[in-house]
JSON list of C-alpha atoms and ligand atoms in Angstrom, two decimals:
[
{"chain": "T", "resi": 1, "resn": "MET", "atom": "CA", "xyz": [74.54, 116.46, 101.61]},
{"chain": "T", "resi": 2, "resn": "LYS", "atom": "CA", "xyz": [74.06, 112.58, 100.20]},
{"chain": "T", "resi": 3, "resn": "ARG", "atom": "CA", "xyz": [75.09, 109.67, 101.65]},
{"chain": "T", "resi": 4, "resn": "GLY", "atom": "CA", "xyz": [77.47, 108.04, 98.80]},
{"chain": "T", "resi": 5, "resn": "LEU", "atom": "CA", "xyz": [78.19, 104.08, 98.76]},
{"chain": "T", "resi": 6, "resn": "PHE", "atom": "CA", "xyz": [79.70, 101.52, 100.76]},
{"chain": "T", "resi": 7, "resn": "ILE", "atom": "CA", "xyz": [80.73, 98.21, 98.79]},
{"chain": "T", "resi": 8, "resn": "THR", "atom": "CA", "xyz": [83.01, 95.55, 99.99]},
{"chain": "T", "resi": 9, "resn": "PHE", "atom": "CA", "xyz": [85.23, 92.96, 97.86]},
{"chain": "T", "resi": 10, "resn": "GLU", "atom": "CA", "xyz": [85.49, 89.37, 99.46]},
{"chain": "T", "resi": 11, "resn": "GLY", "atom": "CA", "xyz": [86.16, 85.63, 98.80]},
{"chain": "T", "resi": 12, "resn": "ALA", "atom": "CA", "xyz": [89.10, 83.68, 99.76]},
{"chain": "T", "resi": 13, "resn": "ASP", "atom": "CA", "xyz": [93.25, 84.25, 98.45]},
{"chain": "T", "resi": 14, "resn": "GLY", "atom": "CA", "xyz": [93.65, 84.48, 94.84]},
{"chain": "T", "resi": 15, "resn": "CYS", "atom": "CA", "xyz": [89.65, 84.51, 93.58]},
{"chain": "T", "resi": 16, "resn": "GLY", "atom": "CA", "xyz": [90.61, 88.09, 92.18]},
{"chain": "T", "resi": 17, "resn": "LYS", "atom": "CA", "xyz": [88.88, 90.68, 93.78]},
{"chain": "T", "resi": 18, "resn": "THR", "atom": "CA", "xyz": [91.41, 92.94, 93.85]},
{"chain": "T", "resi": 19, "resn": "THR", "atom": "CA", "xyz": [91.71, 92.99, 89.79]},
{"chain": "T", "resi": 20, "resn": "GLN", "atom": "CA", "xyz": [87.72, 93.56, 89.69]},
{"chain": "T", "resi": 21, "resn": "LEU", "atom": "CA", "xyz": [88.05, 96.07, 92.68]},
{"chain": "T", "resi": 22, "resn": "MET", "atom": "CA", "xyz": [90.38, 98.38, 90.79]},
{"chain": "T", "resi": 23, "resn": "LEU", "atom": "CA", "xyz": [88.49, 98.27, 87.09]},
{"chain": "T", "resi": 24, "resn": "LEU", "atom": "CA", "xyz": [85.16, 99.08, 88.44]},
{"chain": "T", "resi": 25, "resn": "ALA", "atom": "CA", "xyz": [86.88, 101.70, 90.38]},
{"chain": "T", "resi": 26, "resn": "LYS", "atom": "CA", "xyz": [88.22, 102.64, 87.18]},
{"chain": "T", "resi": 27, "resn": "GLY", "atom": "CA", "xyz": [84.45, 102.56, 85.51]},
{"chain": "T", "resi": 28, "resn": "LEU", "atom": "CA", "xyz": [83.56, 104.57, 87.78]},
{"chain": "T", "resi": 29, "resn": "LYS", "atom": "CA", "xyz": [86.02, 106.83, 88.05]},
{"chain": "T", "resi": 30, "resn": "ALA", "atom": "CA", "xyz": [85.53, 107.39, 83.76]},
{"chain": "T", "resi": 31, "resn": "LYS", "atom": "CA", "xyz": [81.41, 108.36, 84.33]},
{"chain": "T", "resi": 32, "resn": "GLY", "atom": "CA", "xyz": [82.39, 111.22, 87.20]},
{"chain": "T", "resi": 33, "resn": "TYR", "atom": "CA", "xyz": [81.91, 109.17, 90.00]},
{"chain": "T", "resi": 34, "resn": "ASP", "atom": "CA", "xyz": [84.01, 110.31, 93.43]},
{"chain": "T", "resi": 35, "resn": "VAL", "atom": "CA", "xyz": [85.53, 106.87, 94.32]},
{"chain": "T", "resi": 36, "resn": "ILE", "atom": "CA", "xyz": [87.64, 106.15, 97.16]},
{"chain": "T", "resi": 37, "resn": "VAL", "atom": "CA", "xyz": [89.82, 102.58, 96.80]},
{"chain": "T", "resi": 38, "resn": "THR", "atom": "CA", "xyz": [90.26, 100.98, 99.99]},
{"chain": "T", "resi": 39, "resn": "ARG", "atom": "CA", "xyz": [91.16, 97.64, 102.10]},
{"chain": "T", "resi": 40, "resn": "GLU", "atom": "CA", "xyz": [91.59, 95.70, 105.53]},
{"chain": "T", "resi": 41, "resn": "PRO", "atom": "CA", "xyz": [93.79, 95.51, 106.86]},
{"chain": "T", "resi": 42, "resn": "GLY", "atom": "CA", "xyz": [96.07, 98.26, 106.87]},
{"chain": "T", "resi": 43, "resn": "ALA", "atom": "CA", "xyz": [95.08, 100.94, 104.56]},
{"chain": "T", "resi": 44, "resn": "LYS", "atom": "CA", "xyz": [96.90, 103.17, 105.59]},
{"chain": "T", "resi": 45, "resn": "GLY", "atom": "CA", "xyz": [98.53, 105.01, 108.55]},
{"chain": "T", "resi": 46, "resn": "LEU", "atom": "CA", "xyz": [98.55, 102.91, 111.54]},
{"chain": "T", "resi": 47, "resn": "GLY", "atom": "CA", "xyz": [96.47, 100.47, 109.68]},
{"chain": "T", "resi": 48, "resn": "GLU", "atom": "CA", "xyz": [99.71, 99.37, 107.70]},
{"chain": "T", "resi": 49, "resn": "LYS", "atom": "CA", "xyz": [101.79, 98.87, 110.98]},
{"chain": "T", "resi": 50, "resn": "ILE", "atom": "CA", "xyz": [98.90, 96.42, 112.27]},
{"chain": "T", "resi": 51, "resn": "ARG", "atom": "CA", "xyz": [98.75, 94.74, 108.53]},
{"chain": "T", "resi": 52, "resn": "GLU", "atom": "CA", "xyz": [102.18, 94.01, 108.54]},
{"chain": "T", "resi": 53, "resn": "ILE", "atom": "CA", "xyz": [101.77, 92.64, 112.62]},
{"chain": "T", "resi": 54, "resn": "LEU", "atom": "CA", "xyz": [98.87, 90.24, 111.08]},
{"chain": "T", "resi": 55, "resn": "LEU", "atom": "CA", "xyz": [100.54, 89.40, 107.92]},
{"chain": "T", "resi": 56, "resn": "ASN", "atom": "CA", "xyz": [104.50, 88.94, 108.49]},
{"chain": "T", "resi": 57, "resn": "TYR", "atom": "CA", "xyz": [105.18, 88.11, 111.83]},
{"chain": "T", "resi": 58, "resn": "ASP", "atom": "CA", "xyz": [107.15, 84.65, 112.09]},
{"chain": "T", "resi": 59, "resn": "GLY", "atom": "CA", "xyz": [106.32, 83.77, 115.76]},
{"chain": "T", "resi": 60, "resn": "GLU", "atom": "CA", "xyz": [103.18, 82.10, 117.48]},
{"chain": "T", "resi": 61, "resn": "VAL", "atom": "CA", "xyz": [99.62, 84.42, 117.43]},
{"chain": "T", "resi": 62, "resn": "SER", "atom": "CA", "xyz": [97.02, 83.06, 118.87]},
{"chain": "T", "resi": 63, "resn": "SER", "atom": "CA", "xyz": [93.50, 82.81, 116.70]},
{"chain": "T", "resi": 64, "resn": "LYS", "atom": "CA", "xyz": [91.69, 85.88, 119.45]},
{"chain": "T", "resi": 65, "resn": "CYS", "atom": "CA", "xyz": [94.67, 87.72, 119.05]},
{"chain": "T", "resi": 66, "resn": "GLU", "atom": "CA", "xyz": [94.92, 87.38, 114.88]},
{"chain": "T", "resi": 67, "resn": "THR", "atom": "CA", "xyz": [91.41, 88.34, 115.26]},
{"chain": "T", "resi": 68, "resn": "PHE", "atom": "CA", "xyz": [91.20, 91.26, 117.79]},
{"chain": "T", "resi": 69, "resn": "LEU", "atom": "CA", "xyz": [94.39, 92.75, 115.06]},
{"chain": "T", "resi": 70, "resn": "PHE", "atom": "CA", "xyz": [91.79, 92.24, 112.51]},
{"chain": "T", "resi": 71, "resn": "LEU", "atom": "CA", "xyz": [88.97, 94.18, 114.31]},
{"chain": "T", "resi": 72, "resn": "ALA", "atom": "CA", "xyz": [91.11, 97.19, 115.97]},
{"chain": "T", "resi": 73, "resn": "ASP", "atom": "CA", "xyz": [92.16, 97.46, 112.10]},
{"chain": "T", "resi": 74, "resn": "ARG", "atom": "CA", "xyz": [88.53, 97.83, 111.09]},
{"chain": "T", "resi": 75, "resn": "ALA", "atom": "CA", "xyz": [87.39, 100.10, 113.92]},
{"chain": "T", "resi": 76, "resn": "GLN", "atom": "CA", "xyz": [90.48, 102.52, 112.82]},
{"chain": "T", "resi": 77, "resn": "HIS", "atom": "CA", "xyz": [89.14, 102.60, 109.17]},
{"chain": "T", "resi": 78, "resn": "MET", "atom": "CA", "xyz": [85.69, 102.82, 109.48]},
{"chain": "T", "resi": 79, "resn": "ASP", "atom": "CA", "xyz": [86.28, 105.92, 111.69]},
{"chain": "T", "resi": 80, "resn": "VAL", "atom": "CA", "xyz": [89.48, 107.06, 110.13]},
{"chain": "T", "resi": 81, "resn": "ILE", "atom": "CA", "xyz": [88.39, 106.38, 106.74]},
{"chain": "T", "resi": 82, "resn": "VAL", "atom": "CA", "xyz": [85.39, 104.74, 105.30]},
{"chain": "T", "resi": 83, "resn": "ARG", "atom": "CA", "xyz": [82.16, 106.69, 107.44]},
{"chain": "T", "resi": 84, "resn": "PRO", "atom": "CA", "xyz": [83.58, 109.81, 106.63]},
{"chain": "T", "resi": 85, "resn": "ALA", "atom": "CA", "xyz": [84.21, 109.48, 102.67]},
{"chain": "T", "resi": 86, "resn": "VAL", "atom": "CA", "xyz": [80.32, 107.82, 102.51]},
{"chain": "T", "resi": 87, "resn": "GLU", "atom": "CA", "xyz": [78.98, 110.88, 104.94]},
{"chain": "T", "resi": 88, "resn": "LYS", "atom": "CA", "xyz": [80.56, 113.12, 101.77]},
{"chain": "T", "resi": 89, "resn": "GLY", "atom": "CA", "xyz": [78.98, 111.41, 99.11]},
{"chain": "T", "resi": 90, "resn": "LYS", "atom": "CA", "xyz": [81.93, 109.32, 97.96]},
{"chain": "T", "resi": 91, "resn": "ILE", "atom": "CA", "xyz": [81.78, 105.50, 96.88]},
{"chain": "T", "resi": 92, "resn": "VAL", "atom": "CA", "xyz": [83.99, 103.51, 98.75]},
{"chain": "T", "resi": 93, "resn": "LEU", "atom": "CA", "xyz": [85.04, 100.44, 97.66]},
{"chain": "T", "resi": 94, "resn": "CYS", "atom": "CA", "xyz": [87.21, 97.91, 99.60]},
{"chain": "T", "resi": 95, "resn": "ASP", "atom": "CA", "xyz": [88.89, 95.29, 99.41]},
{"chain": "T", "resi": 96, "resn": "ARG", "atom": "CA", "xyz": [87.91, 93.21, 102.80]},
{"chain": "T", "resi": 97, "resn": "HIS", "atom": "CA", "xyz": [85.87, 93.91, 105.30]},
{"chain": "T", "resi": 98, "resn": "THR", "atom": "CA", "xyz": [83.75, 92.13, 108.44]},
{"chain": "T", "resi": 99, "resn": "ASP", "atom": "CA", "xyz": [82.60, 89.33, 106.16]},
{"chain": "T", "resi": 100, "resn": "SER", "atom": "CA", "xyz": [86.24, 87.94, 106.12]},
{"chain": "T", "resi": 101, "resn": "THR", "atom": "CA", "xyz": [86.26, 87.86, 109.62]},
{"chain": "T", "resi": 102, "resn": "VAL", "atom": "CA", "xyz": [83.42, 85.78, 109.49]},
{"chain": "T", "resi": 103, "resn": "ALA", "atom": "CA", "xyz": [84.77, 83.55, 107.10]},
{"chain": "T", "resi": 104, "resn": "TYR", "atom": "CA", "xyz": [88.70, 83.28, 107.86]},
{"chain": "T", "resi": 105, "resn": "GLN", "atom": "CA", "xyz": [88.46, 83.33, 112.14]},
{"chain": "T", "resi": 106, "resn": "GLY", "atom": "CA", "xyz": [85.20, 82.28, 111.90]},
{"chain": "T", "resi": 107, "resn": "TYR", "atom": "CA", "xyz": [84.71, 79.54, 109.25]},
{"chain": "T", "resi": 108, "resn": "GLY", "atom": "CA", "xyz": [88.69, 79.09, 108.85]},
{"chain": "T", "resi": 109, "resn": "ARG", "atom": "CA", "xyz": [89.89, 78.94, 112.61]},
{"chain": "T", "resi": 110, "resn": "GLY", "atom": "CA", "xyz": [86.88, 78.35, 114.03]},
{"chain": "T", "resi": 111, "resn": "ILE", "atom": "CA", "xyz": [85.97, 81.04, 115.99]},
{"chain": "T", "resi": 112, "resn": "ASP", "atom": "CA", "xyz": [82.39, 81.51, 117.55]},
{"chain": "T", "resi": 113, "resn": "ILE", "atom": "CA", "xyz": [80.98, 83.42, 114.47]},
{"chain": "T", "resi": 114, "resn": "GLU", "atom": "CA", "xyz": [77.79, 84.59, 116.91]},
{"chain": "T", "resi": 115, "resn": "ARG", "atom": "CA", "xyz": [80.92, 86.25, 119.34]},
{"chain": "T", "resi": 116, "resn": "ILE", "atom": "CA", "xyz": [82.36, 87.58, 115.43]},
{"chain": "T", "resi": 117, "resn": "ASN", "atom": "CA", "xyz": [79.19, 89.79, 114.80]},
{"chain": "T", "resi": 118, "resn": "ALA", "atom": "CA", "xyz": [78.46, 91.08, 117.86]},
{"chain": "T", "resi": 119, "resn": "LEU", "atom": "CA", "xyz": [82.67, 91.76, 118.02]},
{"chain": "T", "resi": 120, "resn": "ASN", "atom": "CA", "xyz": [81.94, 93.22, 113.77]},
{"chain": "T", "resi": 121, "resn": "ASN", "atom": "CA", "xyz": [79.63, 95.18, 115.14]},
{"chain": "T", "resi": 122, "resn": "ILE", "atom": "CA", "xyz": [81.45, 96.86, 117.71]},
{"chain": "T", "resi": 123, "resn": "ALA", "atom": "CA", "xyz": [84.55, 98.21, 115.55]},
{"chain": "T", "resi": 124, "resn": "THR", "atom": "CA", "xyz": [81.82, 98.81, 112.43]},
{"chain": "T", "resi": 125, "resn": "GLY", "atom": "CA", "xyz": [79.21, 101.33, 115.22]},
{"chain": "T", "resi": 126, "resn": "GLY", "atom": "CA", "xyz": [77.25, 99.23, 113.31]},
{"chain": "T", "resi": 127, "resn": "ASP", "atom": "CA", "xyz": [77.45, 100.23, 109.31]},
{"chain": "T", "resi": 128, "resn": "LYS", "atom": "CA", "xyz": [76.99, 97.40, 106.95]},
{"chain": "T", "resi": 129, "resn": "PRO", "atom": "CA", "xyz": [78.31, 97.75, 103.15]},
{"chain": "T", "resi": 130, "resn": "ASP", "atom": "CA", "xyz": [75.65, 98.53, 101.07]},
{"chain": "T", "resi": 131, "resn": "LEU", "atom": "CA", "xyz": [76.72, 95.81, 98.45]},
{"chain": "T", "resi": 132, "resn": "THR", "atom": "CA", "xyz": [79.32, 92.54, 98.46]},
{"chain": "T", "resi": 133, "resn": "PHE", "atom": "CA", "xyz": [80.58, 90.83, 95.97]},
{"chain": "T", "resi": 134, "resn": "VAL", "atom": "CA", "xyz": [81.14, 87.22, 97.12]},
{"chain": "T", "resi": 135, "resn": "PHE", "atom": "CA", "xyz": [84.39, 85.86, 94.33]},
{"chain": "T", "resi": 136, "resn": "ASP", "atom": "CA", "xyz": [83.97, 82.18, 94.73]},
{"chain": "T", "resi": 137, "resn": "ILE", "atom": "CA", "xyz": [86.91, 79.61, 92.95]},
{"chain": "T", "resi": 138, "resn": "ASP", "atom": "CA", "xyz": [88.33, 76.40, 94.03]},
{"chain": "T", "resi": 139, "resn": "ALA", "atom": "CA", "xyz": [91.44, 75.29, 96.37]},
{"chain": "T", "resi": 140, "resn": "ASP", "atom": "CA", "xyz": [93.14, 74.45, 93.05]},
{"chain": "T", "resi": 141, "resn": "THR", "atom": "CA", "xyz": [92.48, 77.25, 91.21]},
{"chain": "T", "resi": 142, "resn": "SER", "atom": "CA", "xyz": [93.31, 79.25, 93.89]},
{"chain": "T", "resi": 143, "resn": "MET", "atom": "CA", "xyz": [96.31, 77.65, 94.52]},
{"chain": "T", "resi": 144, "resn": "GLN", "atom": "CA", "xyz": [97.71, 78.10, 91.22]},
{"chain": "T", "resi": 145, "resn": "ARG", "atom": "CA", "xyz": [96.72, 81.93, 91.14]},
{"chain": "T", "resi": 146, "resn": "VAL", "atom": "CA", "xyz": [98.71, 82.70, 94.51]},
{"chain": "T", "resi": 147, "resn": "GLY", "atom": "CA", "xyz": [101.71, 80.88, 93.66]},
{"chain": "T", "resi": 148, "resn": "SER", "atom": "CA", "xyz": [104.58, 79.89, 95.58]},
{"chain": "T", "resi": 149, "resn": "GLU", "atom": "CA", "xyz": [105.36, 83.33, 97.69]},
{"chain": "T", "resi": 150, "resn": "LYS", "atom": "CA", "xyz": [102.99, 83.27, 100.64]},
{"chain": "T", "resi": 151, "resn": "ASP", "atom": "CA", "xyz": [101.89, 84.98, 103.27]},
{"chain": "T", "resi": 152, "resn": "ARG", "atom": "CA", "xyz": [101.35, 83.84, 106.72]},
{"chain": "T", "resi": 153, "resn": "MET", "atom": "CA", "xyz": [97.49, 83.28, 106.01]},
{"chain": "T", "resi": 154, "resn": "GLU", "atom": "CA", "xyz": [97.84, 82.23, 102.65]},
{"chain": "T", "resi": 155, "resn": "SER", "atom": "CA", "xyz": [100.18, 79.15, 103.81]},
{"chain": "T", "resi": 156, "resn": "ALA", "atom": "CA", "xyz": [97.25, 77.29, 105.64]},
{"chain": "T", "resi": 157, "resn": "GLY", "atom": "CA", "xyz": [96.46, 75.04, 103.29]},
{"chain": "T", "resi": 158, "resn": "VAL", "atom": "CA", "xyz": [93.81, 73.63, 101.28]},
{"chain": "T", "resi": 159, "resn": "GLU", "atom": "CA", "xyz": [91.55, 72.74, 104.29]},
{"chain": "T", "resi": 160, "resn": "PHE", "atom": "CA", "xyz": [91.20, 75.71, 106.24]},
{"chain": "T", "resi": 161, "resn": "PHE", "atom": "CA", "xyz": [90.78, 77.38, 102.59]},
{"chain": "T", "resi": 162, "resn": "ASN", "atom": "CA", "xyz": [87.52, 75.53, 101.80]},
{"chain": "T", "resi": 163, "resn": "ARG", "atom": "CA", "xyz": [86.51, 75.97, 105.36]},
{"chain": "T", "resi": 164, "resn": "VAL", "atom": "CA", "xyz": [86.86, 79.84, 104.07]},
{"chain": "T", "resi": 165, "resn": "ARG", "atom": "CA", "xyz": [84.84, 79.12, 100.31]},
{"chain": "T", "resi": 166, "resn": "HIS", "atom": "CA", "xyz": [82.24, 77.11, 102.77]},
{"chain": "T", "resi": 167, "resn": "GLY", "atom": "CA", "xyz": [82.12, 80.15, 105.00]},
{"chain": "T", "resi": 168, "resn": "TYR", "atom": "CA", "xyz": [81.40, 83.00, 102.25]},
{"chain": "T", "resi": 169, "resn": "LEU", "atom": "CA", "xyz": [79.19, 80.67, 100.73]},
{"chain": "T", "resi": 170, "resn": "GLU", "atom": "CA", "xyz": [77.23, 80.87, 103.91]},
{"chain": "T", "resi": 171, "resn": "ILE", "atom": "CA", "xyz": [76.97, 84.53, 104.43]},
{"chain": "T", "resi": 172, "resn": "ALA", "atom": "CA", "xyz": [75.79, 84.69, 101.15]},
{"chain": "T", "resi": 173, "resn": "HIS", "atom": "CA", "xyz": [72.54, 82.27, 101.49]},
{"chain": "T", "resi": 174, "resn": "ASN", "atom": "CA", "xyz": [71.81, 84.34, 104.70]},
{"chain": "T", "resi": 175, "resn": "GLU", "atom": "CA", "xyz": [71.74, 87.97, 103.56]},
{"chain": "T", "resi": 176, "resn": "PRO", "atom": "CA", "xyz": [71.39, 87.14, 100.48]},
{"chain": "T", "resi": 177, "resn": "GLN", "atom": "CA", "xyz": [70.01, 90.80, 99.23]},
{"chain": "T", "resi": 178, "resn": "ARG", "atom": "CA", "xyz": [73.49, 92.12, 100.30]},
{"chain": "T", "resi": 179, "resn": "VAL", "atom": "CA", "xyz": [75.87, 89.60, 99.36]},
{"chain": "T", "resi": 180, "resn": "LYS", "atom": "CA", "xyz": [76.40, 88.67, 95.51]},
{"chain": "T", "resi": 181, "resn": "VAL", "atom": "CA", "xyz": [78.06, 85.45, 94.23]},
{"chain": "T", "resi": 182, "resn": "ILE", "atom": "CA", "xyz": [80.54, 86.17, 91.43]},
{"chain": "T", "resi": 183, "resn": "ASP", "atom": "CA", "xyz": [81.98, 82.85, 89.48]},
{"chain": "T", "resi": 184, "resn": "ALA", "atom": "CA", "xyz": [85.42, 83.89, 89.58]},
{"chain": "T", "resi": 185, "resn": "SER", "atom": "CA", "xyz": [86.87, 81.12, 87.66]},
{"chain": "T", "resi": 186, "resn": "LYS", "atom": "CA", "xyz": [85.79, 82.92, 84.35]},
{"chain": "T", "resi": 187, "resn": "SER", "atom": "CA", "xyz": [87.67, 85.16, 82.38]},
{"chain": "T", "resi": 188, "resn": "ILE", "atom": "CA", "xyz": [89.03, 88.92, 84.29]},
{"chain": "T", "resi": 189, "resn": "GLU", "atom": "CA", "xyz": [86.46, 90.69, 81.51]},
{"chain": "T", "resi": 190, "resn": "GLU", "atom": "CA", "xyz": [83.44, 88.22, 82.28]},
{"chain": "T", "resi": 191, "resn": "ILE", "atom": "CA", "xyz": [83.78, 88.73, 85.86]},
{"chain": "T", "resi": 192, "resn": "HIS", "atom": "CA", "xyz": [83.66, 92.33, 85.06]},
{"chain": "T", "resi": 193, "resn": "LYS", "atom": "CA", "xyz": [80.61, 92.55, 83.41]},
{"chain": "T", "resi": 194, "resn": "ASP", "atom": "CA", "xyz": [78.70, 90.26, 86.00]},
{"chain": "T", "resi": 195, "resn": "VAL", "atom": "CA", "xyz": [80.56, 93.01, 88.78]},
{"chain": "T", "resi": 196, "resn": "VAL", "atom": "CA", "xyz": [78.84, 95.84, 86.45]},
{"chain": "T", "resi": 197, "resn": "ASN", "atom": "CA", "xyz": [75.39, 94.06, 85.57]},
{"chain": "T", "resi": 198, "resn": "LEU", "atom": "CA", "xyz": [74.94, 93.22, 89.79]},
{"chain": "T", "resi": 199, "resn": "PHE", "atom": "CA", "xyz": [76.27, 96.98, 90.92]},
{"chain": "T", "resi": 200, "resn": "ARG", "atom": "CA", "xyz": [73.21, 98.32, 88.49]},
{"chain": "T", "resi": 201, "resn": "GLN", "atom": "CA", "xyz": [70.49, 95.72, 89.20]},
{"chain": "T", "resi": 202, "resn": "VAL", "atom": "CA", "xyz": [70.97, 96.08, 93.15]},
{"chain": "T", "resi": 203, "resn": "ILE", "atom": "CA", "xyz": [72.23, 100.13, 93.69]},
{"chain": "Y", "resi": 301, "resn": "TYD", "atom": "P1", "xyz": [95.84, 90.45, 101.57]},
{"chain": "Y", "resi": 301, "resn": "TYD", "atom": "O1", "xyz": [97.22, 90.33, 101.13]},
{"chain": "Y", "resi": 301, "resn": "TYD", "atom": "O2", "xyz": [95.32, 92.03, 101.71]},
{"chain": "Y", "resi": 301, "resn": "TYD", "atom": "O3", "xyz": [95.56, 89.54, 100.58]},
{"chain": "Y", "resi": 301, "resn": "TYD", "atom": "P2", "xyz": [94.17, 89.29, 99.76]},
{"chain": "Y", "resi": 301, "resn": "TYD", "atom": "O4", "xyz": [94.73, 89.84, 98.31]},
{"chain": "Y", "resi": 301, "resn": "TYD", "atom": "O5", "xyz": [94.30, 87.93, 99.07]},
{"chain": "Y", "resi": 301, "resn": "TYD", "atom": "O6", "xyz": [93.43, 90.19, 100.05]},
{"chain": "Y", "resi": 301, "resn": "TYD", "atom": "O7", "xyz": [96.21, 89.60, 103.08]},
{"chain": "Y", "resi": 301, "resn": "TYD", "atom": "C1", "xyz": [95.06, 89.75, 104.05]},
{"chain": "Y", "resi": 301, "resn": "TYD", "atom": "C2", "xyz": [94.94, 88.23, 104.81]},
{"chain": "Y", "resi": 301, "resn": "TYD", "atom": "O8", "xyz": [94.24, 88.38, 105.64]},
{"chain": "Y", "resi": 301, "resn": "TYD", "atom": "C3", "xyz": [93.74, 87.30, 103.67]},
{"chain": "Y", "resi": 301, "resn": "TYD", "atom": "O9", "xyz": [94.69, 86.61, 103.17]},
{"chain": "Y", "resi": 301, "resn": "TYD", "atom": "C4", "xyz": [92.44, 87.02, 104.39]},
{"chain": "Y", "resi": 301, "resn": "TYD", "atom": "C5", "xyz": [92.79, 87.77, 105.97]},
{"chain": "Y", "resi": 301, "resn": "TYD", "atom": "N1", "xyz": [92.12, 88.34, 106.52]},
{"chain": "Y", "resi": 301, "resn": "TYD", "atom": "C6", "xyz": [91.57, 87.94, 107.63]},
{"chain": "Y", "resi": 301, "resn": "TYD", "atom": "O10", "xyz": [92.04, 86.48, 107.79]},
{"chain": "Y", "resi": 301, "resn": "TYD", "atom": "N2", "xyz": [90.65, 88.40, 109.21]},
{"chain": "Y", "resi": 301, "resn": "TYD", "atom": "C7", "xyz": [89.66, 89.45, 108.70]},
{"chain": "Y", "resi": 301, "resn": "TYD", "atom": "O11", "xyz": [89.39, 89.50, 109.16]},
{"chain": "Y", "resi": 301, "resn": "TYD", "atom": "C8", "xyz": [90.16, 90.07, 107.33]},
{"chain": "Y", "resi": 301, "resn": "TYD", "atom": "C9", "xyz": [90.58, 91.67, 106.72]},
{"chain": "Y", "resi": 301, "resn": "TYD", "atom": "C10", "xyz": [91.91, 89.53, 106.23]}
]
């Protein structure tokens, strides 16, 4: 059976990637493709429990513990959901993946990037996305879009946001073949067109 595709959607909080993921999924399904929509952290089952701790635990969480929880979720997600689906020929669209850990725990929290790369590699078994979109926005736009109801990660502040944003741009700079940056300050329709054009070019 022909291998499917693994495509990830990345960016700082409030960048609109989930809306774009859903639009691409709808378009591909309408064309008859077999599409699966999933996310990290917490797609389903055990992952949902890990997500609950990561986003809502209100006591102290060390950066290392946070990193390992994201990685634990990723290992489970890859083994149980993503890899089997790609092997069956499906197109898997995933909201956040390895680059989130590099951007948030690496650039954002200051954990060594080489170590994160090595740990990501263990969690994924070395599988990489075929294509990654990074939706880029500035801190002001993000704050407006996220609003006042923030989860634990969204409450980390503007400096943290800017480190994460810079991290994503560095990742794209280092892996231009896989990672495509999209200006996410535009309208939903314009961004969708950019996504579709890049999808066609790359895949
Ligand atoms: P979520 O509600 O899924 O937010 P979003 O819609 O922005 O994706 O929350 C996920 C949060 O977890 C988000 O703030 C980014 C963060 N995160 C990390 O810090 N590291 C990671 O490896 C992943 C996957 C997510």
